[in-house]
PDB file of C-alpha atoms in Angstrom:
ATOM      1  CA  UNK I   1       0.042   0.100   0.099  1.00 40.00           C
ATOM      2  CA  UNK I   2       1.479   3.724  -0.977  1.00 47.00           C
ATOM      3  CA  UNK I   3       2.407   5.834   2.406  1.00 48.00           C
ATOM      4  CA  UNK I   4       0.567   8.446   3.632  1.00 62.00           C
ATOM      5  CA  UNK I   5       2.594  10.856   1.691  1.00 63.00           C
ATOM      6  CA  UNK I   6       2.479   9.379  -1.981  1.00 64.00           C
ATOM      7  CA  UNK I   7      -1.161   8.826  -1.317  1.00 59.00           C
ATOM      8  CA  UNK I   8      -1.583  12.841  -0.539  1.00 66.00           C
ATOM      9  CA  UNK I   9       0.904  13.740  -3.410  1.00 71.00           C
ATOM     10  CA  UNK I  10      -1.451  11.356  -5.772  1.00 69.00           C
ATOM     11  CA  UNK I  11      -4.460  12.997  -4.053  1.00 66.00           C
ATOM     12  CA  UNK I  12      -2.787  16.521  -5.234  1.00 71.00           C
ATOM     13  CA  UNK I  13      -1.904  15.546  -8.495  1.00 73.00           C
ATOM     14  CA  UNK I  14      -5.923  14.433  -9.210  1.00 68.00           C
ATOM     15  CA  UNK I  15      -6.719  18.025  -7.623  1.00 71.00           C
ATOM     16  CA  UNK I  16      -4.540  19.635  -9.930  1.00 71.00           C
ATOM     17  CA  UNK I  17      -5.392  17.684 -13.433  1.00 77.00           C
ATOM     18  CA  UNK I  18      -7.003  18.235 -16.606  1.00 81.00           C
ATOM     19  CA  UNK I  19      -9.206  15.590 -15.839  1.00 87.00           C
ATOM     20  CA  UNK I  20     -10.498  17.359 -12.674  1.00 86.00           C
ATOM     21  CA  UNK I  21     -11.426  20.382 -14.607  1.00 89.00           C
ATOM     22  CA  UNK I  22     -13.360  18.149 -16.880  1.00 91.00           C
ATOM     23  CA  UNK I  23     -14.844  16.465 -13.793  1.00 92.00           C
ATOM     24  CA  UNK I  24     -15.814  19.861 -12.411  1.00 93.00           C
ATOM     25  CA  UNK I  25     -17.418  21.492 -15.526  1.00 95.00           C
ATOM     26  CA  UNK I  26     -19.805  18.346 -15.887  1.00 95.00           C
ATOM     27  CA  UNK I  27     -20.661  18.737 -12.513  1.00 95.00           C
ATOM     28  CA  UNK I  28     -21.601  22.681 -12.997  1.00 96.00           C
ATOM     29  CA  UNK I  29     -23.602  22.382 -16.136  1.00 96.00           C
ATOM     30  CA  UNK I  30     -25.589  19.682 -14.081  1.00 95.00           C
ATOM     31  CA  UNK I  31     -26.119  22.279 -11.468  1.00 95.00           C
ATOM     32  CA  UNK I  32     -27.281  24.776 -13.952  1.00 95.00           C
ATOM     33  CA  UNK I  33     -29.913  22.443 -15.316  1.00 94.00           C
ATOM     34  CA  UNK I  34     -31.552  21.851 -11.939  1.00 94.00           C
ATOM     35  CA  UNK I  35     -31.300  25.797 -11.419  1.00 95.00           C
ATOM     36  CA  UNK I  36     -33.084  26.304 -14.961  1.00 95.00           C
ATOM     37  CA  UNK I  37     -35.663  23.439 -13.734  1.00 93.00           C
ATOM     38  CA  UNK I  38     -36.223  25.049 -10.796  1.00 92.00           C
ATOM     39  CA  UNK I  39     -36.554  28.637 -12.370  1.00 93.00           C
ATOM     40  CA  UNK I  40     -39.501  27.174 -14.759  1.00 93.00           C
ATOM     41  CA  UNK I  41     -41.163  25.349 -11.852  1.00 91.00           C
ATOM     42  CA  UNK I  42     -41.417  28.709 -10.326  1.00 91.00           C
ATOM     43  CA  UNK I  43     -42.935  30.262 -13.054  1.00 91.00           C
ATOM     44  CA  UNK I  44     -45.558  27.971 -12.978  1.00 90.00           C
ATOM     45  CA  UNK I  45     -46.193  28.465  -9.503  1.00 89.00           C
ATOM     46  CA  UNK I  46     -46.415  32.268 -10.125  1.00 89.00           C
ATOM     47  CA  UNK I  47     -49.026  31.985 -13.128  1.00 88.00           C
ATOM     48  CA  UNK I  48     -50.929  29.085 -11.315  1.00 83.00           C
ATOM     49  CA  UNK I  49     -49.807  26.165 -13.319  1.00 73.00           C
ATOM     50  CA  UNK I  50     -48.110  24.270 -10.222  1.00 66.00           C
ATOM     51  CA  UNK I  51     -47.414  20.453 -11.102  1.00 65.00           C
ATOM     52  CA  UNK I  52     -44.335  19.745  -9.171  1.00 68.00           C
ATOM     53  CA  UNK I  53     -42.748  21.312  -6.024  1.00 76.00           C
ATOM     54  CA  UNK I  54     -40.792  24.237  -6.824  1.00 77.00           C
ATOM     55  CA  UNK I  55     -37.672  23.191  -5.249  1.00 79.00           C
ATOM     56  CA  UNK I  56     -34.580  21.019  -5.944  1.00 83.00           C
ATOM     57  CA  UNK I  57     -36.612  17.603  -5.351  1.00 83.00           C
ATOM     58  CA  UNK I  58     -39.112  18.768  -7.095  1.00 83.00           C
ATOM     59  CA  UNK I  59     -36.817  20.042 -10.424  1.00 88.00           C
ATOM     60  CA  UNK I  60     -35.466  16.175 -10.074  1.00 89.00           C
ATOM     61  CA  UNK I  61     -38.963  14.804 -10.389  1.00 87.00           C
ATOM     62  CA  UNK I  62     -40.133  17.182 -12.909  1.00 88.00           C
ATOM     63  CA  UNK I  63     -37.111  16.126 -15.373  1.00 90.00           C
ATOM     64  CA  UNK I  64     -37.404  12.290 -14.191  1.00 89.00           C
ATOM     65  CA  UNK I  65     -41.086  12.650 -16.134  1.00 88.00           C
ATOM     66  CA  UNK I  66     -39.634  13.545 -19.533  1.00 88.00           C
ATOM     67  CA  UNK I  67     -38.466  11.564 -21.959  1.00 86.00           C
ATOM     68  CA  UNK I  68     -34.931  10.026 -21.419  1.00 86.00           C
ATOM     69  CA  UNK I  69     -35.749  11.856 -18.081  1.00 88.00           C
ATOM     70  CA  UNK I  70     -34.553   9.068 -15.548  1.00 91.00           C
ATOM     71  CA  UNK I  71     -31.241   8.840 -17.924  1.00 94.00           C
ATOM     72  CA  UNK I  72     -30.827  12.854 -17.768  1.00 93.00           C
ATOM     73  CA  UNK I  73     -31.353  12.653 -13.654  1.00 94.00           C
ATOM     74  CA  UNK I  74     -28.680  10.023 -13.619  1.00 95.00           C
ATOM     75  CA  UNK I  75     -26.264  12.300 -15.219  1.00 95.00           C
ATOM     76  CA  UNK I  76     -26.683  14.829 -12.629  1.00 95.00           C
ATOM     77  CA  UNK I  77     -26.192  12.375  -9.668  1.00 95.00           C
ATOM     78  CA  UNK I  78     -23.041  11.582 -11.433  1.00 95.00           C
ATOM     79  CA  UNK I  79     -22.239  15.482 -11.651  1.00 95.00           C
ATOM     80  CA  UNK I  80     -23.456  16.181  -8.313  1.00 95.00           C
ATOM     81  CA  UNK I  81     -21.017  13.395  -7.442  1.00 94.00           C
ATOM     82  CA  UNK I  82     -17.995  14.777  -9.091  1.00 94.00           C
ATOM     83  CA  UNK I  83     -18.958  18.266  -7.611  1.00 95.00           C
ATOM     84  CA  UNK I  84     -18.482  16.456  -4.350  1.00 95.00           C
ATOM     85  CA  UNK I  85     -15.411  14.796  -5.135  1.00 92.00           C
ATOM     86  CA  UNK I  86     -14.064  18.255  -5.660  1.00 92.00           C
ATOM     87  CA  UNK I  87     -15.221  20.189  -2.660  1.00 92.00           C
ATOM     88  CA  UNK I  88     -13.469  17.314  -0.784  1.00 90.00           C
ATOM     89  CA  UNK I  89     -10.016  17.749  -2.329  1.00 87.00           C
ATOM     90  CA  UNK I  90     -10.720  21.533  -1.733  1.00 86.00           C
ATOM     91  CA  UNK I  91     -10.771  20.922   2.010  1.00 86.00           C
ATOM     92  CA  UNK I  92      -7.882  18.717   2.063  1.00 82.00           C
ATOM     93  CA  UNK I  93      -5.537  20.269  -0.089  1.00 78.00           C
ATOM     94  CA  UNK I  94      -7.308  23.207  -2.329  1.00 70.00           C
ATOM     95  CA  UNK I  95      -5.735  25.809   0.243  1.00 69.00           C
ATOM     96  CA  UNK I  96      -2.320  24.382   0.971  1.00 67.00           C
ATOM     97  CA  UNK I  97      -0.604  27.548  -0.581  1.00 65.00           C
ATOM     98  CA  UNK I  98      -3.213  30.015   1.311  1.00 64.00           C
ATOM     99  CA  UNK I  99      -0.769  31.978   3.867  1.00 65.00           C
ATOM    100  CA  UNK I 100      -3.530  33.303   6.184  1.00 71.00           C
ATOM    101  CA  UNK I 101      -4.697  30.335   8.088  1.00 77.00           C
ATOM    102  CA  UNK I 102      -7.778  31.754   9.241  1.00 81.00           C
ATOM    103  CA  UNK I 103      -8.748  32.761   5.702  1.00 81.00           C
ATOM    104  CA  UNK I 104      -7.394  29.170   4.631  1.00 81.00           C
ATOM    105  CA  UNK I 105      -9.943  27.349   7.465  1.00 86.00           C
ATOM    106  CA  UNK I 106     -12.910  30.007   6.267  1.00 86.00           C
ATOM    107  CA  UNK I 107     -12.621  28.570   2.658  1.00 85.00           C
ATOM    108  CA  UNK I 108     -12.206  24.988   3.783  1.00 88.00           C
ATOM    109  CA  UNK I 109     -15.554  25.460   5.919  1.00 89.00           C
ATOM    110  CA  UNK I 110     -17.055  26.803   2.832  1.00 88.00           C
ATOM    111  CA  UNK I 111     -16.149  24.249   0.545  1.00 90.00           C
ATOM    112  CA  UNK I 112     -17.186  21.710   3.245  1.00 91.00           C
ATOM    113  CA  UNK I 113     -20.642  23.399   3.384  1.00 90.00           C
ATOM    114  CA  UNK I 114     -20.750  22.890  -0.619  1.00 92.00           C
ATOM    115  CA  UNK I 115     -19.985  19.567  -0.459  1.00 92.00           C
ATOM    116  CA  UNK I 116     -23.061  18.999   1.645  1.00 91.00           C
ATOM    117  CA  UNK I 117     -25.168  20.581  -0.459  1.00 90.00           C
ATOM    118  CA  UNK I 118     -23.906  18.944  -3.572  1.00 94.00           C
ATOM    119  CA  UNK I 119     -24.100  15.689  -1.768  1.00 93.00           C
ATOM    120  CA  UNK I 120     -27.648  15.986  -0.751  1.00 89.00           C
ATOM    121  CA  UNK I 121     -28.349  17.117  -4.266  1.00 91.00           C
ATOM    122  CA  UNK I 122     -27.015  14.068  -5.515  1.00 92.00           C
ATOM    123  CA  UNK I 123     -28.495  11.497  -3.234  1.00 92.00           C
ATOM    124  CA  UNK I 124     -32.016  13.190  -3.694  1.00 90.00           C
ATOM    125  CA  UNK I 125     -30.915  12.514  -8.072  1.00 92.00           C
ATOM    126  CA  UNK I 126     -30.468   8.774  -7.149  1.00 92.00           C
ATOM    127  CA  UNK I 127     -33.813   8.051  -5.436  1.00 90.00           C
ATOM    128  CA  UNK I 128     -35.576  10.122  -7.837  1.00 90.00           C
ATOM    129  CA  UNK I 129     -33.624   8.301 -10.344  1.00 89.00           C
ATOM    130  CA  UNK I 130     -34.905   4.961  -8.729  1.00 88.00           C
ATOM    131  CA  UNK I 131     -38.302   5.700  -8.336  1.00 83.00           C
ATOM    132  CA  UNK I 132     -37.727   6.567  -4.561  1.00 77.00           C
ATOM    133  CA  UNK I 133     -38.188  10.007  -2.876  1.00 64.00           C
ATOM    134  CA  UNK I 134     -40.816  12.689  -2.718  1.00 61.00           C
ATOM    135  CA  UNK I 135     -40.893  16.141  -4.832  1.00 54.00           C
ATOM    136  CA  UNK I 136     -42.111  17.567  -1.381  1.00 55.00           C
ATOM    137  CA  UNK I 137     -39.422  19.139   0.596  1.00 49.00           C
ATOM    138  CA  UNK I 138     -40.865  17.732   4.063  1.00 55.00           C
ATOM    139  CA  UNK I 139     -38.993  20.402   6.160  1.00 60.00           C
ATOM    140  CA  UNK I 140     -41.784  20.497   8.678  1.00 57.00           C
ATOM    141  CA  UNK I 141     -41.150  16.889   9.569  1.00 61.00           C
ATOM    142  CA  UNK I 142     -37.581  17.095   9.775  1.00 66.00           C
ATOM    143  CA  UNK I 143     -38.209  20.759  12.045  1.00 71.00           C
ATOM    144  CA  UNK I 144     -40.641  18.627  14.442  1.00 71.00           C
ATOM    145  CA  UNK I 145     -37.798  15.944  14.944  1.00 72.00           C
ATOM    146  CA  UNK I 146     -35.360  19.060  15.491  1.00 71.00           C
ATOM    147  CA  UNK I 147     -37.993  20.470  18.043  1.00 75.00           C
ATOM    148  CA  UNK I 148     -38.177  17.252  19.636  1.00 75.00           C
ATOM    149  CA  UNK I 149     -34.349  17.476  20.883  1.00 75.00           C
ATOM    150  CA  UNK I 150     -33.242  19.044  23.777  1.00 79.00           C
ATOM    151  CA  UNK I 151     -33.282  22.938  23.433  1.00 79.00           C
ATOM    152  CA  UNK I 152     -34.751  21.850  20.090  1.00 78.00           C
ATOM    153  CA  UNK I 153     -36.278  25.588  19.601  1.00 81.00           C
ATOM    154  CA  UNK I 154     -32.825  26.962  19.974  1.00 86.00           C
ATOM    155  CA  UNK I 155     -31.748  24.528  17.617  1.00 86.00           C
ATOM    156  CA  UNK I 156     -34.560  25.342  14.671  1.00 82.00           C
ATOM    157  CA  UNK I 157     -33.820  29.046  15.746  1.00 85.00           C
ATOM    158  CA  UNK I 158     -30.046  28.958  15.106  1.00 88.00           C
ATOM    159  CA  UNK I 159     -30.546  26.989  11.866  1.00 85.00           C
ATOM    160  CA  UNK I 160     -32.756  29.347  10.696  1.00 87.00           C
ATOM    161  CA  UNK I 161     -30.248  32.407  11.222  1.00 91.00           C
ATOM    162  CA  UNK I 162     -27.289  30.425   9.721  1.00 90.00           C
ATOM    163  CA  UNK I 163     -29.615  30.099   6.377  1.00 90.00           C
ATOM    164  CA  UNK I 164     -30.660  33.966   6.836  1.00 93.00           C
ATOM    165  CA  UNK I 165     -27.077  34.466   7.138  1.00 92.00           C
ATOM    166  CA  UNK I 166     -26.011  31.802   4.165  1.00 92.00           C
ATOM    167  CA  UNK I 167     -29.097  34.074   2.225  1.00 93.00           C
ATOM    168  CA  UNK I 168     -27.095  37.344   3.198  1.00 94.00           C
ATOM    169  CA  UNK I 169     -23.619  36.030   2.268  1.00 94.00           C
ATOM    170  CA  UNK I 170     -24.807  34.989  -1.388  1.00 95.00           C
ATOM    171  CA  UNK I 171     -26.686  38.552  -1.730  1.00 96.00           C
ATOM    172  CA  UNK I 172     -23.618  40.380  -0.941  1.00 95.00           C
ATOM    173  CA  UNK I 173     -21.799  38.004  -3.378  1.00 95.00           C
ATOM    174  CA  UNK I 174     -23.485  38.749  -5.837  1.00 95.00           C
ATOM    175  CA  UNK I 175     -24.440  42.667  -5.282  1.00 96.00           C
ATOM    176  CA  UNK I 176     -20.392  42.941  -4.465  1.00 95.00           C
ATOM    177  CA  UNK I 177     -19.452  40.776  -7.800  1.00 93.00           C
ATOM    178  CA  UNK I 178     -16.982  38.376  -5.852  1.00 92.00           C
ATOM    179  CA  UNK I 179     -18.116  35.616  -7.747  1.00 93.00           C
ATOM    180  CA  UNK I 180     -15.965  36.968 -11.014  1.00 92.00           C
ATOM    181  CA  UNK I 181     -13.349  35.156  -9.354  1.00 90.00           C
ATOM    182  CA  UNK I 182     -14.532  31.815 -10.312  1.00 90.00           C
ATOM    183  CA  UNK I 183     -14.312  32.477 -14.238  1.00 92.00           C
ATOM    184  CA  UNK I 184     -11.489  33.275 -16.194  1.00 88.00           C
ATOM    185  CA  UNK I 185     -10.174  36.271 -17.685  1.00 85.00           C
ATOM    186  CA  UNK I 186     -12.370  35.310 -20.954  1.00 87.00           C
ATOM    187  CA  UNK I 187     -15.296  35.301 -19.066  1.00 87.00           C
ATOM    188  CA  UNK I 188     -15.058  38.665 -17.756  1.00 87.00           C
ATOM    189  CA  UNK I 189     -14.169  40.730 -20.297  1.00 86.00           C
ATOM    190  CA  UNK I 190     -15.988  41.624 -23.781  1.00 87.00           C
ATOM    191  CA  UNK I 191     -19.788  41.263 -24.451  1.00 87.00           C
ATOM    192  CA  UNK I 192     -20.232  37.664 -23.462  1.00 88.00           C
ATOM    193  CA  UNK I 193     -18.247  38.596 -20.131  1.00 90.00           C
ATOM    194  CA  UNK I 194     -20.508  41.359 -19.338  1.00 92.00           C
ATOM    195  CA  UNK I 195     -23.234  38.803 -19.708  1.00 93.00           C
ATOM    196  CA  UNK I 196     -21.735  35.641 -17.613  1.00 94.00           C
ATOM    197  CA  UNK I 197     -21.123  38.599 -14.409  1.00 94.00           C
ATOM    198  CA  UNK I 198     -24.787  40.025 -14.860  1.00 94.00           C
ATOM    199  CA  UNK I 199     -26.010  36.426 -14.886  1.00 95.00           C
ATOM    200  CA  UNK I 200     -23.922  36.090 -11.701  1.00 95.00           C
ATOM    201  CA  UNK I 201     -25.447  39.312 -10.342  1.00 95.00           C
ATOM    202  CA  UNK I 202     -28.695  38.426 -10.621  1.00 95.00           C
ATOM    203  CA  UNK I 203     -28.238  34.819  -9.848  1.00 95.00           C
ATOM    204  CA  UNK I 204     -26.633  35.132  -6.469  1.00 96.00           C
ATOM    205  CA  UNK I 205     -28.646  37.958  -5.155  1.00 96.00           C
ATOM    206  CA  UNK I 206     -31.873  35.650  -6.301  1.00 94.00           C
ATOM    207  CA  UNK I 207     -30.764  32.592  -4.563  1.00 93.00           C
ATOM    208  CA  UNK I 208     -29.513  34.675  -1.215  1.00 94.00           C
ATOM    209  CA  UNK I 209     -33.351  36.339  -1.059  1.00 93.00           C
ATOM    210  CA  UNK I 210     -34.963  32.906  -1.426  1.00 92.00           C
ATOM    211  CA  UNK I 211     -32.857  31.429   1.546  1.00 91.00           C
ATOM    212  CA  UNK I 212     -33.242  34.454   3.602  1.00 92.00           C
ATOM    213  CA  UNK I 213     -36.879  33.441   3.330  1.00 91.00           C
ATOM    214  CA  UNK I 214     -36.043  29.933   3.998  1.00 88.00           C
ATOM    215  CA  UNK I 215     -34.224  30.909   7.033  1.00 88.00           C
ATOM    216  CA  UNK I 216     -36.884  33.036   8.268  1.00 89.00           C
ATOM    217  CA  UNK I 217     -39.646  30.620   7.919  1.00 87.00           C
ATOM    218  CA  UNK I 218     -36.987  28.413  10.236  1.00 84.00           C
ATOM    219  CA  UNK I 219     -36.657  31.224  12.570  1.00 86.00           C
ATOM    220  CA  UNK I 220     -40.560  32.016  12.593  1.00 84.00           C
ATOM    221  CA  UNK I 221     -41.179  28.016  13.508  1.00 82.00           C
ATOM    222  CA  UNK I 222     -38.656  28.160  16.206  1.00 83.00           C
ATOM    223  CA  UNK I 223     -40.057  31.530  17.632  1.00 85.00           C
ATOM    224  CA  UNK I 224     -43.860  30.011  17.637  1.00 81.00           C
ATOM    225  CA  UNK I 225     -42.872  26.808  18.317  1.00 76.00           C
ATOM    226  CA  UNK I 226     -45.097  25.683  15.287  1.00 74.00           C
ATOM    227  CA  UNK I 227     -42.703  23.169  12.802  1.00 71.00           C
ATOM    228  CA  UNK I 228     -45.338  23.624  10.041  1.00 70.00           C
ATOM    229  CA  UNK I 229     -44.706  27.028   9.863  1.00 68.00           C
ATOM    230  CA  UNK I 230     -41.198  25.925   8.559  1.00 68.00           C
ATOM    231  CA  UNK I 231     -40.732  25.395   4.894  1.00 71.00           C
ATOM    232  CA  UNK I 232     -37.915  24.546   2.284  1.00 77.00           C
ATOM    233  CA  UNK I 233     -37.800  26.724  -1.063  1.00 81.00           C
ATOM    234  CA  UNK I 234     -41.210  25.380  -2.288  1.00 81.00           C
ATOM    235  CA  UNK I 235     -42.898  27.008   0.953  1.00 82.00           C
ATOM    236  CA  UNK I 236     -40.394  29.991   0.328  1.00 86.00           C
ATOM    237  CA  UNK I 237     -41.397  30.615  -2.963  1.00 86.00           C
ATOM    238  CA  UNK I 238     -45.017  30.380  -2.046  1.00 85.00           C
ATOM    239  CA  UNK I 239     -44.698  33.080   0.660  1.00 86.00           C
ATOM    240  CA  UNK I 240     -43.096  35.556  -1.964  1.00 87.00           C
ATOM    241  CA  UNK I 241     -46.448  34.341  -4.070  1.00 87.00           C
ATOM    242  CA  UNK I 242     -48.694  35.310  -1.435  1.00 86.00           C
ATOM    243  CA  UNK I 243     -46.992  38.981  -0.741  1.00 85.00           C
ATOM    244  CA  UNK I 244     -48.096  41.892  -2.443  1.00 86.00           C
ATOM    245  CA  UNK I 245     -47.345  42.047  -5.900  1.00 87.00           C
ATOM    246  CA  UNK I 246     -46.327  38.754  -5.243  1.00 87.00           C
ATOM    247  CA  UNK I 247     -46.609  37.399  -8.687  1.00 91.00           C
ATOM    248  CA  UNK I 248     -44.096  40.168  -9.892  1.00 92.00           C
ATOM    249  CA  UNK I 249     -41.831  39.122  -7.757  1.00 91.00           C
ATOM    250  CA  UNK I 250     -41.617  35.677  -8.058  1.00 93.00           C
ATOM    251  CA  UNK I 251     -41.235  35.800 -11.612  1.00 93.00           C
ATOM    252  CA  UNK I 252     -38.132  38.020 -10.752  1.00 94.00           C
ATOM    253  CA  UNK I 253     -36.973  35.560  -8.289  1.00 94.00           C
ATOM    254  CA  UNK I 254     -36.879  33.070 -11.115  1.00 94.00           C
ATOM    255  CA  UNK I 255     -35.641  35.143 -13.730  1.00 95.00           C
ATOM    256  CA  UNK I 256     -32.533  35.445 -11.123  1.00 95.00           C
ATOM    257  CA  UNK I 257     -32.484  31.663 -10.485  1.00 94.00           C
ATOM    258  CA  UNK I 258     -32.519  31.074 -14.127  1.00 96.00           C
ATOM    259  CA  UNK I 259     -29.422  33.693 -14.516  1.00 95.00           C
ATOM    260  CA  UNK I 260     -27.714  31.421 -11.511  1.00 96.00           C
ATOM    261  CA  UNK I 261     -27.944  28.339 -13.804  1.00 95.00           C
ATOM    262  CA  UNK I 262     -26.844  30.336 -17.086  1.00 96.00           C
ATOM    263  CA  UNK I 263     -24.007  31.414 -14.716  1.00 96.00           C
ATOM    264  CA  UNK I 264     -22.969  27.975 -13.998  1.00 95.00           C
ATOM    265  CA  UNK I 265     -22.621  26.955 -17.699  1.00 96.00           C
ATOM    266  CA  UNK I 266     -20.702  30.117 -17.964  1.00 94.00           C
ATOM    267  CA  UNK I 267     -18.245  28.896 -15.109  1.00 94.00           C
ATOM    268  CA  UNK I 268     -18.140  25.574 -16.638  1.00 94.00           C
ATOM    269  CA  UNK I 269     -16.953  26.844 -19.781  1.00 92.00           C
ATOM    270  CA  UNK I 270     -14.427  29.732 -17.953  1.00 91.00           C
ATOM    271  CA  UNK I 271     -13.569  27.866 -15.243  1.00 87.00           C
ATOM    272  CA  UNK I 272     -11.119  29.242 -12.431  1.00 84.00           C
ATOM    273  CA  UNK I 273     -10.181  27.744  -9.366  1.00 73.00           C
TER     274      UNK I 273
END
């Protein structure tokens, strides 16, 4: 068996390889497809034509019902697995040249969080592909289980605040255009670059707003001690729809989510890491 240094060196070589770049690009394309489907379901919700839950799982179920849909869902599952591998390598080796230790650990934590998101989406895709799972989020039952734990109400509240914080960071990242670091120079210059930056800007802001609403629902559930008041993305978008000018706001968020999907395609083409 190879020694630990040899194994570490091999993993670093994999992380730095052209093969890994191709794998990441495939995963980003899959992630973009999910967001475009999600945007379409949000538009359907806005105009009262809702068939599937406007959530990641709902988007996968919608895709599975299309011709060759299950094959495409399997491809998305593989794409998410590739992104998980990327995030694991980023946690282990991606920050080895970072001189600021605090910044390096913050980036590792961010990579770990993204890995969890990709992993959950990938598992949902596998369940959808094999005909299991549901297009419903089921967050109220999950919240109820958390509420039953010691200090469960506090835990749910902290989860809500964490989600709100994540949403706020995405809005900041979109507004400040910090996401441009994820594109190479060609991806941020010229007419195409301007379009890619616009996709990223509206995409990150829209995702951040949607997440902040999800977090707010969790926090409200914690305050009222009513698990059914919590909800995933589907319930968050429904909350937007019920607000004044909700239909317009929901369509705007849907456009933003679609923009994020297109930004994923742009990032796959102009990957910088």
